[in-house]
Amino acid sequence: MPEYFTIRWLDGHVQMIDQRLLPQEVVYRDYIDVEGVAEAIHTMVIRGAPAIGAAAGYGLALAAWHSRTGDAALMHAELMHAANVLRASRPTAVNLFWAIERVLRNLDARTPGSVDQIREIVLAEAQKIADEDIQTNRQIGLNGQALVPDGARIFHHCNTGALATVGYGTALGVIRAAHEHGKKIHVYVDETRPRLQGARLTSWELKQLGIPHTVVVDGASGHIMRTVGADLCLVGCDRIAANGDVANKIGTFNLALAAHAHGVPLYSVGPTSTVDLDTPNGDAIPIEERPASEVTHVGECQVTPDGVQVANPSFDVTPARYVTAIITEKGIAYPPYLESLAGLKKGN
Ligand code: MRU
């Protein structure tokens, strides 16, 4: 069993594994304020939609924990400011906004009278978000088993494992559960340019779990599907619109097109907290544009001529018609998604 953790609360600190350094170095960083947590999200010390959500919850808890005010109204105002700092860190994964709203809604519902009560309520909800994430992912893993045959050759994009969550993983959780159920699977791991979450993080996790895998460059999926074959694609999601359009790591749409051309099903995997019924379709999902240096450089090494023009959208939208089904902890949604996703969200 892997012995690392992605994020945890410890005595008024938030600790995170620095995912920028993996797999070469395993370094944990300590955070004591919301600005530090927002910076960790923005610079991708922590990444992956559910992990970002958990970090946001803990970020609010830090703001309350270390506040020096004795005035409950003032602390409430400080929390509103902390929420805005966190909201500005990354725009695409809806889990960030979902976690912030959940903590603040819970606080408002409890109408606390003292700063100590506020501290307690905020931390308890942040901890609940983190704890629930692992249970949710285990359930997603189980729900996905109906779609993973023994002997499956599976394409996977980016990193959706324990590192992208508080624990266990979503799409990688389905893969992990298949392995735990004794299925003989093989995973094709997209390297996932430009940040190489597949090559660096997914292969690191799969290696520790003893799950057979092959790392491929992103452009290899069509060739491998045509020559070797594939049985399914399992990918994560950062925001699922009400109509089933799915935002995920850049390159997911290309993988979906290759899969569609070869009759390979593509399943989007995530918690229902990633389903955003307030976003009608993929065009309404904000797509993060990241620094050009992520494209011009591989590590410290510049690979483009000086001054070249770069576009670096960090996510893309796969239209719902290329998404065979959406696997969540509450069940599997099939098209038409407008009805099936609304049905799954009910009771949230
Ligand atoms: O930029 P990242 O690494 O945060 O992007 C991560 C992804 O796109 C994941 O597929 C998604 O967040 C789901 S993680 C369970």
mmCIF file of C-alpha atoms and ligand atoms in Angstrom:
data_model
loop_
_atom_site.group_PDB
_atom_site.id
_atom_site.type_symbol
_atom_site.label_atom_id
_atom_site.label_comp_id
_atom_site.label_asym_id
_atom_site.label_seq_id
_atom_site.Cartn_x
_atom_site.Cartn_y
_atom_site.Cartn_z
ATOM 1 C CA MET A 1 0.000 0.000 0.000
ATOM 2 C CA PRO A 2 1.253 3.513 -0.779
ATOM 3 C CA GLU A 3 2.473 5.376 2.288
ATOM 4 C CA TYR A 4 2.186 8.975 1.183
ATOM 5 C CA PHE A 5 -0.650 11.414 1.779
ATOM 6 C CA THR A 6 -1.864 14.234 -0.446
ATOM 7 C CA ILE A 7 -3.176 16.665 2.147
ATOM 8 C CA ARG A 8 -3.996 16.652 5.845
ATOM 9 C CA TRP A 9 -4.741 18.936 8.783
ATOM 10 C CA LEU A 10 -2.341 18.650 11.690
ATOM 11 C CA ASP A 11 -2.496 20.905 14.765
ATOM 12 C CA GLY A 12 -3.389 24.133 12.988
ATOM 13 C CA HIS A 13 -1.232 23.379 9.936
ATOM 14 C CA VAL A 14 -2.157 22.059 6.497
ATOM 15 C CA GLN A 15 0.396 19.682 5.080
ATOM 16 C CA MET A 16 0.626 18.774 1.396
ATOM 17 C CA ILE A 17 2.929 16.655 -0.671
ATOM 18 C CA ASP A 18 4.596 18.891 -3.269
ATOM 19 C CA GLN A 19 3.386 17.336 -6.530
ATOM 20 C CA ARG A 20 5.700 19.522 -8.603
ATOM 21 C CA LEU A 21 8.676 17.537 -7.370
ATOM 22 C CA LEU A 22 7.329 14.009 -7.745
ATOM 23 C CA PRO A 23 8.469 11.385 -8.479
ATOM 24 C CA GLN A 24 12.088 12.469 -8.005
ATOM 25 C CA GLU A 25 11.609 14.019 -4.559
ATOM 26 C CA VAL A 26 9.007 13.377 -1.866
ATOM 27 C CA VAL A 27 8.672 16.669 0.021
ATOM 28 C CA TYR A 28 5.835 17.766 2.318
ATOM 29 C CA ARG A 29 5.066 21.457 2.752
ATOM 30 C CA ASP A 30 3.403 23.180 5.670
ATOM 31 C CA TYR A 31 0.820 25.949 5.354
ATOM 32 C CA ILE A 32 -0.540 28.194 8.075
ATOM 33 C CA ASP A 33 -2.478 30.802 6.110
ATOM 34 C CA VAL A 34 -5.029 31.026 3.328
ATOM 35 C CA GLU A 35 -2.673 32.936 1.036
ATOM 36 C CA GLY A 36 -0.210 30.051 1.191
ATOM 37 C CA VAL A 37 -2.940 27.521 0.375
ATOM 38 C CA ALA A 38 -4.196 29.627 -2.567
ATOM 39 C CA GLU A 39 -0.632 29.873 -3.858
ATOM 40 C CA ALA A 40 -0.182 26.095 -3.470
ATOM 41 C CA ILE A 41 -3.320 25.542 -5.564
ATOM 42 C CA HIS A 42 -2.271 28.078 -8.199
ATOM 43 C CA THR A 43 1.276 26.762 -8.540
ATOM 44 C CA MET A 44 0.040 23.166 -8.452
ATOM 45 C CA VAL A 45 1.782 21.952 -5.315
ATOM 46 C CA ILE A 46 -1.667 20.417 -4.972
ATOM 47 C CA ARG A 47 -3.847 19.725 -8.013
ATOM 48 C CA GLY A 48 -6.726 17.555 -9.155
ATOM 49 C CA ALA A 49 -10.311 18.746 -8.675
ATOM 50 C CA PRO A 50 -11.243 16.913 -5.427
ATOM 51 C CA ALA A 51 -7.865 17.654 -3.801
ATOM 52 C CA ILE A 52 -8.246 21.337 -4.682
ATOM 53 C CA GLY A 53 -11.687 21.299 -3.046
ATOM 54 C CA ALA A 54 -10.290 19.774 0.137
ATOM 55 C CA ALA A 55 -7.460 22.324 0.163
ATOM 56 C CA ALA A 56 -9.975 25.166 -0.138
ATOM 57 C CA GLY A 57 -11.912 23.831 2.868
ATOM 58 C CA TYR A 58 -8.741 23.629 4.935
ATOM 59 C CA GLY A 59 -7.703 27.091 3.688
ATOM 60 C CA LEU A 60 -10.843 28.534 5.254
ATOM 61 C CA ALA A 61 -10.164 26.563 8.431
ATOM 62 C CA LEU A 62 -6.674 28.117 8.605
ATOM 63 C CA ALA A 63 -8.156 31.604 8.208
ATOM 64 C CA ALA A 64 -10.445 30.998 11.182
ATOM 65 C CA TRP A 65 -7.873 29.119 13.250
ATOM 66 C CA HIS A 66 -5.142 31.769 13.089
ATOM 67 C CA SER A 67 -7.377 34.836 13.200
ATOM 68 C CA ARG A 68 -6.564 37.161 16.095
ATOM 69 C CA THR A 69 -9.952 38.769 16.344
ATOM 70 C CA GLY A 70 -12.279 38.088 19.254
ATOM 71 C CA ASP A 71 -15.249 39.478 17.351
ATOM 72 C CA ALA A 72 -17.464 36.941 15.558
ATOM 73 C CA ALA A 73 -18.715 39.430 12.943
ATOM 74 C CA LEU A 74 -15.140 40.434 12.116
ATOM 75 C CA MET A 75 -14.092 36.803 11.795
ATOM 76 C CA HIS A 76 -17.002 36.225 9.451
ATOM 77 C CA ALA A 77 -15.764 39.119 7.295
ATOM 78 C CA GLU A 78 -12.253 37.650 7.343
ATOM 79 C CA LEU A 79 -13.656 34.359 6.100
ATOM 80 C CA MET A 80 -15.435 36.120 3.219
ATOM 81 C CA HIS A 81 -12.090 37.642 2.257
ATOM 82 C CA ALA A 82 -10.339 34.254 2.562
ATOM 83 C CA ALA A 83 -12.996 32.728 0.314
ATOM 84 C CA ASN A 84 -12.258 35.339 -2.366
ATOM 85 C CA VAL A 85 -8.520 34.678 -2.132
ATOM 86 C CA LEU A 86 -9.174 30.972 -2.698
ATOM 87 C CA ARG A 87 -11.694 31.557 -5.508
ATOM 88 C CA ALA A 88 -9.012 33.430 -7.468
ATOM 89 C CA SER A 89 -6.528 30.524 -7.374
ATOM 90 C CA ARG A 90 -7.776 28.344 -10.277
ATOM 91 C CA PRO A 91 -10.983 28.804 -12.275
ATOM 92 C CA THR A 92 -11.947 25.494 -13.908
ATOM 93 C CA ALA A 93 -12.428 22.815 -11.232
ATOM 94 C CA VAL A 94 -15.846 23.466 -9.734
ATOM 95 C CA ASN A 95 -14.899 21.488 -6.601
ATOM 96 C CA LEU A 96 -12.971 24.553 -5.401
ATOM 97 C CA PHE A 97 -16.106 26.705 -5.443
ATOM 98 C CA TRP A 98 -18.292 23.861 -4.233
ATOM 99 C CA ALA A 99 -16.140 23.330 -1.115
ATOM 100 C CA ILE A 100 -16.005 27.047 -0.289
ATOM 101 C CA GLU A 101 -19.787 27.417 -0.628
ATOM 102 C CA ARG A 102 -20.350 24.269 1.429
ATOM 103 C CA VAL A 103 -18.245 25.521 4.346
ATOM 104 C CA LEU A 104 -19.770 29.021 4.269
ATOM 105 C CA ARG A 105 -23.343 27.725 3.888
ATOM 106 C CA ASN A 106 -22.863 25.436 6.859
ATOM 107 C CA LEU A 107 -21.475 28.320 8.925
ATOM 108 C CA ASP A 108 -24.426 30.555 8.070
ATOM 109 C CA ALA A 109 -26.896 27.780 8.889
ATOM 110 C CA ARG A 110 -25.409 27.363 12.377
ATOM 111 C CA THR A 111 -25.331 31.143 13.265
ATOM 112 C CA PRO A 112 -22.397 30.818 15.676
ATOM 113 C CA GLY A 113 -22.124 33.318 18.526
ATOM 114 C CA SER A 114 -18.394 33.190 19.304
ATOM 115 C CA VAL A 115 -15.111 33.038 17.408
ATOM 116 C CA ASP A 116 -14.358 29.680 19.022
ATOM 117 C CA GLN A 117 -17.608 28.284 17.649
ATOM 118 C CA ILE A 118 -16.754 29.613 14.183
ATOM 119 C CA ARG A 119 -13.334 27.946 14.332
ATOM 120 C CA GLU A 120 -14.877 24.662 15.362
ATOM 121 C CA ILE A 121 -17.644 24.728 12.726
ATOM 122 C CA VAL A 122 -15.342 25.669 9.839
ATOM 123 C CA LEU A 123 -12.696 23.087 10.690
ATOM 124 C CA ALA A 124 -15.283 20.350 11.247
ATOM 125 C CA GLU A 125 -16.826 20.952 7.806
ATOM 126 C CA ALA A 126 -13.418 21.107 6.098
ATOM 127 C CA GLN A 127 -12.480 17.828 7.763
ATOM 128 C CA LYS A 128 -15.799 16.304 6.688
ATOM 129 C CA ILE A 129 -15.154 17.271 3.059
ATOM 130 C CA ALA A 130 -11.739 15.603 3.220
ATOM 131 C CA ASP A 131 -12.983 12.443 4.960
ATOM 132 C CA GLU A 132 -15.990 12.040 2.671
ATOM 133 C CA ASP A 133 -13.775 12.280 -0.399
ATOM 134 C CA ILE A 134 -12.074 8.964 0.322
ATOM 135 C CA GLN A 135 -15.402 7.172 0.908
ATOM 136 C CA THR A 136 -16.844 8.736 -2.230
ATOM 137 C CA ASN A 137 -13.895 7.553 -4.298
ATOM 138 C CA ARG A 138 -14.109 4.005 -3.000
ATOM 139 C CA GLN A 139 -17.784 3.935 -3.988
ATOM 140 C CA ILE A 140 -16.944 5.337 -7.442
ATOM 141 C CA GLY A 141 -14.365 2.565 -7.788
ATOM 142 C CA LEU A 142 -16.983 -0.069 -6.989
ATOM 143 C CA ASN A 143 -19.643 1.482 -9.248
ATOM 144 C CA GLY A 144 -17.201 1.504 -12.150
ATOM 145 C CA GLN A 145 -16.580 -2.253 -12.015
ATOM 146 C CA ALA A 146 -19.625 -3.017 -14.172
ATOM 147 C CA LEU A 147 -17.821 -1.277 -17.050
ATOM 148 C CA VAL A 148 -14.330 -2.800 -16.682
ATOM 149 C CA PRO A 149 -14.001 -6.306 -18.140
ATOM 150 C CA ASP A 150 -11.292 -8.707 -17.029
ATOM 151 C CA GLY A 151 -8.265 -8.308 -19.305
ATOM 152 C CA ALA A 152 -9.175 -4.699 -20.166
ATOM 153 C CA ARG A 153 -6.699 -2.411 -21.913
ATOM 154 C CA ILE A 154 -7.467 1.012 -20.479
ATOM 155 C CA PHE A 155 -6.410 4.482 -21.589
ATOM 156 C CA HIS A 156 -6.045 7.056 -18.831
ATOM 157 C CA HIS A 157 -5.275 10.781 -19.083
ATOM 158 C CA CYS A 158 -3.592 13.115 -16.559
ATOM 159 C CA ASN A 159 -3.620 12.003 -12.901
ATOM 160 C CA THR A 160 -6.841 11.116 -11.127
ATOM 161 C CA GLY A 161 -5.371 8.992 -8.353
ATOM 162 C CA ALA A 162 -4.804 9.411 -4.638
ATOM 163 C CA LEU A 163 -2.700 12.465 -5.452
ATOM 164 C CA ALA A 164 -5.583 14.206 -7.235
ATOM 165 C CA THR A 165 -7.938 13.521 -4.328
ATOM 166 C CA VAL A 166 -7.644 13.139 -0.571
ATOM 167 C CA GLY A 167 -7.204 9.425 -1.172
ATOM 168 C CA TYR A 168 -7.837 6.456 -3.496
ATOM 169 C CA GLY A 169 -8.679 8.403 -6.678
ATOM 170 C CA THR A 170 -11.553 8.636 -9.149
ATOM 171 C CA ALA A 171 -10.787 7.267 -12.647
ATOM 172 C CA LEU A 172 -7.644 5.758 -11.188
ATOM 173 C CA GLY A 173 -9.822 4.546 -8.307
ATOM 174 C CA VAL A 174 -11.883 2.520 -10.807
ATOM 175 C CA ILE A 175 -8.615 1.083 -12.152
ATOM 176 C CA ARG A 176 -7.400 0.407 -8.635
ATOM 177 C CA ALA A 177 -10.650 -1.329 -7.685
ATOM 178 C CA ALA A 178 -10.448 -3.485 -10.833
ATOM 179 C CA HIS A 179 -6.958 -4.581 -9.779
ATOM 180 C CA GLU A 180 -8.158 -5.234 -6.207
ATOM 181 C CA HIS A 181 -10.957 -7.391 -7.679
ATOM 182 C CA GLY A 182 -8.316 -9.535 -9.380
ATOM 183 C CA LYS A 183 -8.947 -8.313 -12.918
ATOM 184 C CA LYS A 184 -5.917 -8.524 -15.190
ATOM 185 C CA ILE A 185 -5.820 -5.028 -16.617
ATOM 186 C CA HIS A 186 -3.232 -2.973 -18.460
ATOM 187 C CA VAL A 187 -3.201 0.814 -18.348
ATOM 188 C CA TYR A 188 -1.932 3.082 -21.114
ATOM 189 C CA VAL A 189 -0.832 6.215 -19.281
ATOM 190 C CA ASP A 190 -0.954 9.406 -21.374
ATOM 191 C CA GLU A 191 2.108 11.434 -20.375
ATOM 192 C CA THR A 192 -0.119 14.575 -20.340
ATOM 193 C CA ARG A 193 1.824 17.519 -21.654
ATOM 194 C CA PRO A 194 2.720 20.085 -20.489
ATOM 195 C CA ARG A 195 2.835 19.309 -16.750
ATOM 196 C CA LEU A 196 3.315 15.552 -17.252
ATOM 197 C CA GLN A 197 0.850 14.461 -14.580
ATOM 198 C CA GLY A 198 0.538 11.085 -16.319
ATOM 199 C CA ALA A 199 4.226 10.379 -16.781
ATOM 200 C CA ARG A 200 5.228 11.697 -13.352
ATOM 201 C CA LEU A 201 2.297 11.064 -11.032
ATOM 202 C CA THR A 202 0.049 8.359 -12.472
ATOM 203 C CA SER A 203 2.949 6.032 -13.248
ATOM 204 C CA TRP A 204 4.333 6.691 -9.740
ATOM 205 C CA GLU A 205 1.022 5.645 -8.209
ATOM 206 C CA LEU A 206 0.475 2.643 -10.499
ATOM 207 C CA LYS A 207 3.994 1.398 -9.860
ATOM 208 C CA GLN A 208 3.434 1.437 -6.096
ATOM 209 C CA LEU A 209 0.118 -0.365 -6.544
ATOM 210 C CA GLY A 210 1.690 -3.020 -8.778
ATOM 211 C CA ILE A 211 -0.717 -2.309 -11.650
ATOM 212 C CA PRO A 212 0.770 -3.069 -15.097
ATOM 213 C CA HIS A 213 1.040 0.035 -17.249
ATOM 214 C CA THR A 214 2.773 1.640 -20.203
ATOM 215 C CA VAL A 215 3.484 5.372 -20.441
ATOM 216 C CA VAL A 216 2.815 6.801 -23.897
ATOM 217 C CA VAL A 217 3.025 10.280 -25.395
ATOM 218 C CA ASP A 218 -0.365 11.949 -25.754
ATOM 219 C CA GLY A 219 -0.298 11.645 -29.536
ATOM 220 C CA ALA A 220 0.107 7.840 -29.436
ATOM 221 C CA SER A 221 -3.454 6.936 -28.432
ATOM 222 C CA GLY A 222 -4.877 6.734 -31.987
ATOM 223 C CA HIS A 223 -1.984 4.584 -33.164
ATOM 224 C CA ILE A 224 -2.206 2.202 -30.212
ATOM 225 C CA MET A 225 -5.978 1.884 -30.493
ATOM 226 C CA ARG A 226 -5.618 1.015 -34.212
ATOM 227 C CA THR A 227 -2.681 -1.392 -33.895
ATOM 228 C CA VAL A 228 -2.943 -2.938 -30.410
ATOM 229 C CA GLY A 229 -6.540 -2.113 -29.494
ATOM 230 C CA ALA A 230 -8.128 -0.682 -26.370
ATOM 231 C CA ASP A 231 -11.263 -1.608 -24.441
ATOM 232 C CA LEU A 232 -12.093 1.638 -22.677
ATOM 233 C CA CYS A 233 -10.849 5.067 -21.626
ATOM 234 C CA LEU A 234 -11.218 6.255 -18.038
ATOM 235 C CA VAL A 235 -10.678 9.962 -17.493
ATOM 236 C CA GLY A 236 -11.340 12.426 -14.702
ATOM 237 C CA CYS A 237 -13.303 15.663 -14.768
ATOM 238 C CA ASP A 238 -12.936 19.178 -13.420
ATOM 239 C CA ARG A 239 -16.451 20.328 -14.198
ATOM 240 C CA ILE A 240 -19.385 18.535 -15.767
ATOM 241 C CA ALA A 241 -21.995 20.846 -17.262
ATOM 242 C CA ALA A 242 -25.712 20.096 -16.944
ATOM 243 C CA ASN A 243 -25.834 18.760 -20.525
ATOM 244 C CA GLY A 244 -22.939 16.325 -19.933
ATOM 245 C CA ASP A 245 -20.138 18.324 -21.594
ATOM 246 C CA VAL A 246 -17.010 17.579 -19.560
ATOM 247 C CA ALA A 247 -14.034 19.838 -18.832
ATOM 248 C CA ASN A 248 -10.880 17.896 -18.049
ATOM 249 C CA LYS A 249 -7.128 18.134 -18.569
ATOM 250 C CA ILE A 250 -6.097 19.401 -22.001
ATOM 251 C CA GLY A 251 -5.846 16.461 -24.390
ATOM 252 C CA THR A 252 -8.917 14.648 -23.084
ATOM 253 C CA PHE A 253 -10.973 15.795 -26.085
ATOM 254 C CA ASN A 254 -8.322 14.462 -28.496
ATOM 255 C CA LEU A 255 -8.359 11.134 -26.657
ATOM 256 C CA ALA A 256 -12.167 11.089 -26.891
ATOM 257 C CA LEU A 257 -12.001 11.677 -30.656
ATOM 258 C CA ALA A 258 -9.495 8.847 -31.098
ATOM 259 C CA ALA A 259 -11.695 6.590 -28.956
ATOM 260 C CA HIS A 260 -14.820 7.526 -30.919
ATOM 261 C CA ALA A 261 -13.048 6.760 -34.217
ATOM 262 C CA HIS A 262 -12.178 3.269 -32.961
ATOM 263 C CA GLY A 263 -15.459 2.468 -31.207
ATOM 264 C CA VAL A 264 -13.787 2.548 -27.781
ATOM 265 C CA PRO A 265 -16.061 3.780 -24.942
ATOM 266 C CA LEU A 266 -14.851 6.795 -22.960
ATOM 267 C CA TYR A 267 -16.038 7.131 -19.376
ATOM 268 C CA SER A 268 -15.752 10.327 -17.385
ATOM 269 C CA VAL A 269 -15.282 9.572 -13.697
ATOM 270 C CA GLY A 270 -15.829 11.894 -10.754
ATOM 271 C CA PRO A 271 -17.851 12.741 -7.652
ATOM 272 C CA THR A 272 -21.249 14.404 -8.031
ATOM 273 C CA SER A 273 -19.633 17.519 -6.495
ATOM 274 C CA THR A 274 -17.975 17.960 -9.917
ATOM 275 C CA VAL A 275 -21.381 18.046 -11.635
ATOM 276 C CA ASP A 276 -22.341 21.704 -11.973
ATOM 277 C CA LEU A 277 -25.997 22.023 -12.913
ATOM 278 C CA ASP A 278 -25.654 25.829 -12.867
ATOM 279 C CA THR A 279 -23.370 25.585 -15.907
ATOM 280 C CA PRO A 280 -25.639 24.731 -18.843
ATOM 281 C CA ASN A 281 -22.973 23.494 -21.279
ATOM 282 C CA GLY A 282 -19.238 23.325 -21.957
ATOM 283 C CA ASP A 283 -19.076 26.793 -23.538
ATOM 284 C CA ALA A 284 -19.933 28.279 -20.137
ATOM 285 C CA ILE A 285 -17.024 26.550 -18.357
ATOM 286 C CA PRO A 286 -14.090 28.892 -17.662
ATOM 287 C CA ILE A 287 -10.917 27.381 -19.104
ATOM 288 C CA GLU A 288 -7.719 28.250 -17.282
ATOM 289 C CA GLU A 289 -4.887 29.626 -19.401
ATOM 290 C CA ARG A 290 -1.530 28.863 -17.780
ATOM 291 C CA PRO A 291 1.908 30.432 -18.278
ATOM 292 C CA ALA A 292 3.649 30.072 -21.656
ATOM 293 C CA SER A 293 6.760 28.786 -19.884
ATOM 294 C CA GLU A 294 4.943 25.453 -19.289
ATOM 295 C CA VAL A 295 5.011 24.949 -23.065
ATOM 296 C CA THR A 296 8.290 26.607 -24.008
ATOM 297 C CA HIS A 297 10.205 24.646 -21.356
ATOM 298 C CA VAL A 298 10.446 21.042 -20.254
ATOM 299 C CA GLY A 299 11.739 21.355 -16.715
ATOM 300 C CA GLU A 300 14.578 23.850 -16.866
ATOM 301 C CA CYS A 301 15.227 23.221 -20.550
ATOM 302 C CA GLN A 302 13.856 25.603 -23.188
ATOM 303 C CA VAL A 303 12.578 23.689 -26.226
ATOM 304 C CA THR A 304 11.203 26.509 -28.399
ATOM 305 C CA PRO A 305 12.932 29.455 -30.057
ATOM 306 C CA ASP A 306 13.001 32.663 -27.995
ATOM 307 C CA GLY A 307 9.842 34.787 -28.151
ATOM 308 C CA VAL A 308 7.614 32.196 -29.813
ATOM 309 C CA GLN A 309 3.833 32.693 -29.524
ATOM 310 C CA VAL A 310 2.234 30.144 -27.199
ATOM 311 C CA ALA A 311 -1.310 29.128 -26.239
ATOM 312 C CA ASN A 312 -1.568 27.060 -23.062
ATOM 313 C CA PRO A 313 -5.179 26.180 -22.241
ATOM 314 C CA SER A 314 -4.943 23.893 -19.225
ATOM 315 C CA PHE A 315 -8.267 22.149 -19.886
ATOM 316 C CA ASP A 316 -10.537 21.274 -22.777
ATOM 317 C CA VAL A 317 -14.196 20.400 -23.099
ATOM 318 C CA THR A 318 -15.268 17.025 -24.427
ATOM 319 C CA PRO A 319 -18.770 17.390 -25.869
ATOM 320 C CA ALA A 320 -21.315 15.079 -24.253
ATOM 321 C CA ARG A 321 -21.811 13.068 -27.473
ATOM 322 C CA TYR A 322 -18.266 11.645 -27.059
ATOM 323 C CA VAL A 323 -18.815 10.682 -23.411
ATOM 324 C CA THR A 324 -20.224 7.158 -23.214
ATOM 325 C CA ALA A 325 -21.213 7.443 -19.539
ATOM 326 C CA ILE A 326 -20.324 9.322 -16.358
ATOM 327 C CA ILE A 327 -19.361 7.249 -13.324
ATOM 328 C CA THR A 328 -20.110 8.823 -9.930
ATOM 329 C CA GLU A 329 -20.483 7.653 -6.329
ATOM 330 C CA LYS A 330 -24.266 7.795 -6.765
ATOM 331 C CA GLY A 331 -24.344 5.624 -9.849
ATOM 332 C CA ILE A 332 -23.632 5.769 -13.564
ATOM 333 C CA ALA A 333 -25.232 8.473 -15.707
ATOM 334 C CA TYR A 334 -25.988 7.709 -19.362
ATOM 335 C CA PRO A 335 -27.257 10.052 -22.098
ATOM 336 C CA PRO A 336 -29.426 12.048 -22.210
ATOM 337 C CA TYR A 337 -27.378 13.694 -19.477
ATOM 338 C CA LEU A 338 -29.724 16.583 -18.823
ATOM 339 C CA GLU A 339 -32.064 14.128 -17.103
ATOM 340 C CA SER A 340 -29.608 11.548 -15.768
ATOM 341 C CA LEU A 341 -27.237 14.077 -14.137
ATOM 342 C CA ALA A 342 -30.077 16.032 -12.548
ATOM 343 C CA GLY A 343 -31.386 12.714 -11.196
ATOM 344 C CA LEU A 344 -28.012 11.815 -9.669
ATOM 345 C CA LYS A 345 -27.563 15.247 -8.105
ATOM 346 C CA LYS A 346 -30.915 15.053 -6.328
ATOM 347 C CA GLY A 347 -30.398 14.331 -2.651
ATOM 348 C CA ASN A 348 -26.941 15.995 -2.619
HETATM 349 O O1 MRU B 1 -4.276 20.660 -13.813
HETATM 350 P P1 MRU B 1 -4.631 19.499 -12.931
HETATM 351 O O2 MRU B 1 -3.512 18.547 -12.731
HETATM 352 O O3 MRU B 1 -5.267 19.953 -11.646
HETATM 353 O O4 MRU B 1 -5.758 18.720 -13.750
HETATM 354 C C1 MRU B 1 -6.293 17.561 -13.190
HETATM 355 C C2 MRU B 1 -7.302 16.914 -14.050
HETATM 356 O O5 MRU B 1 -7.619 17.361 -15.120
HETATM 357 C C3 MRU B 1 -7.993 15.708 -13.482
HETATM 358 O O6 MRU B 1 -8.340 14.815 -14.491
HETATM 359 C C4 MRU B 1 -9.272 16.155 -12.733
HETATM 360 O O7 MRU B 1 -8.988 17.207 -11.872
HETATM 361 C C5 MRU B 1 -9.868 15.034 -11.961
HETATM 362 S S1 MRU B 1 -8.837 14.528 -10.641
HETATM 363 C C6 MRU B 1 -9.634 13.282 -9.809
#
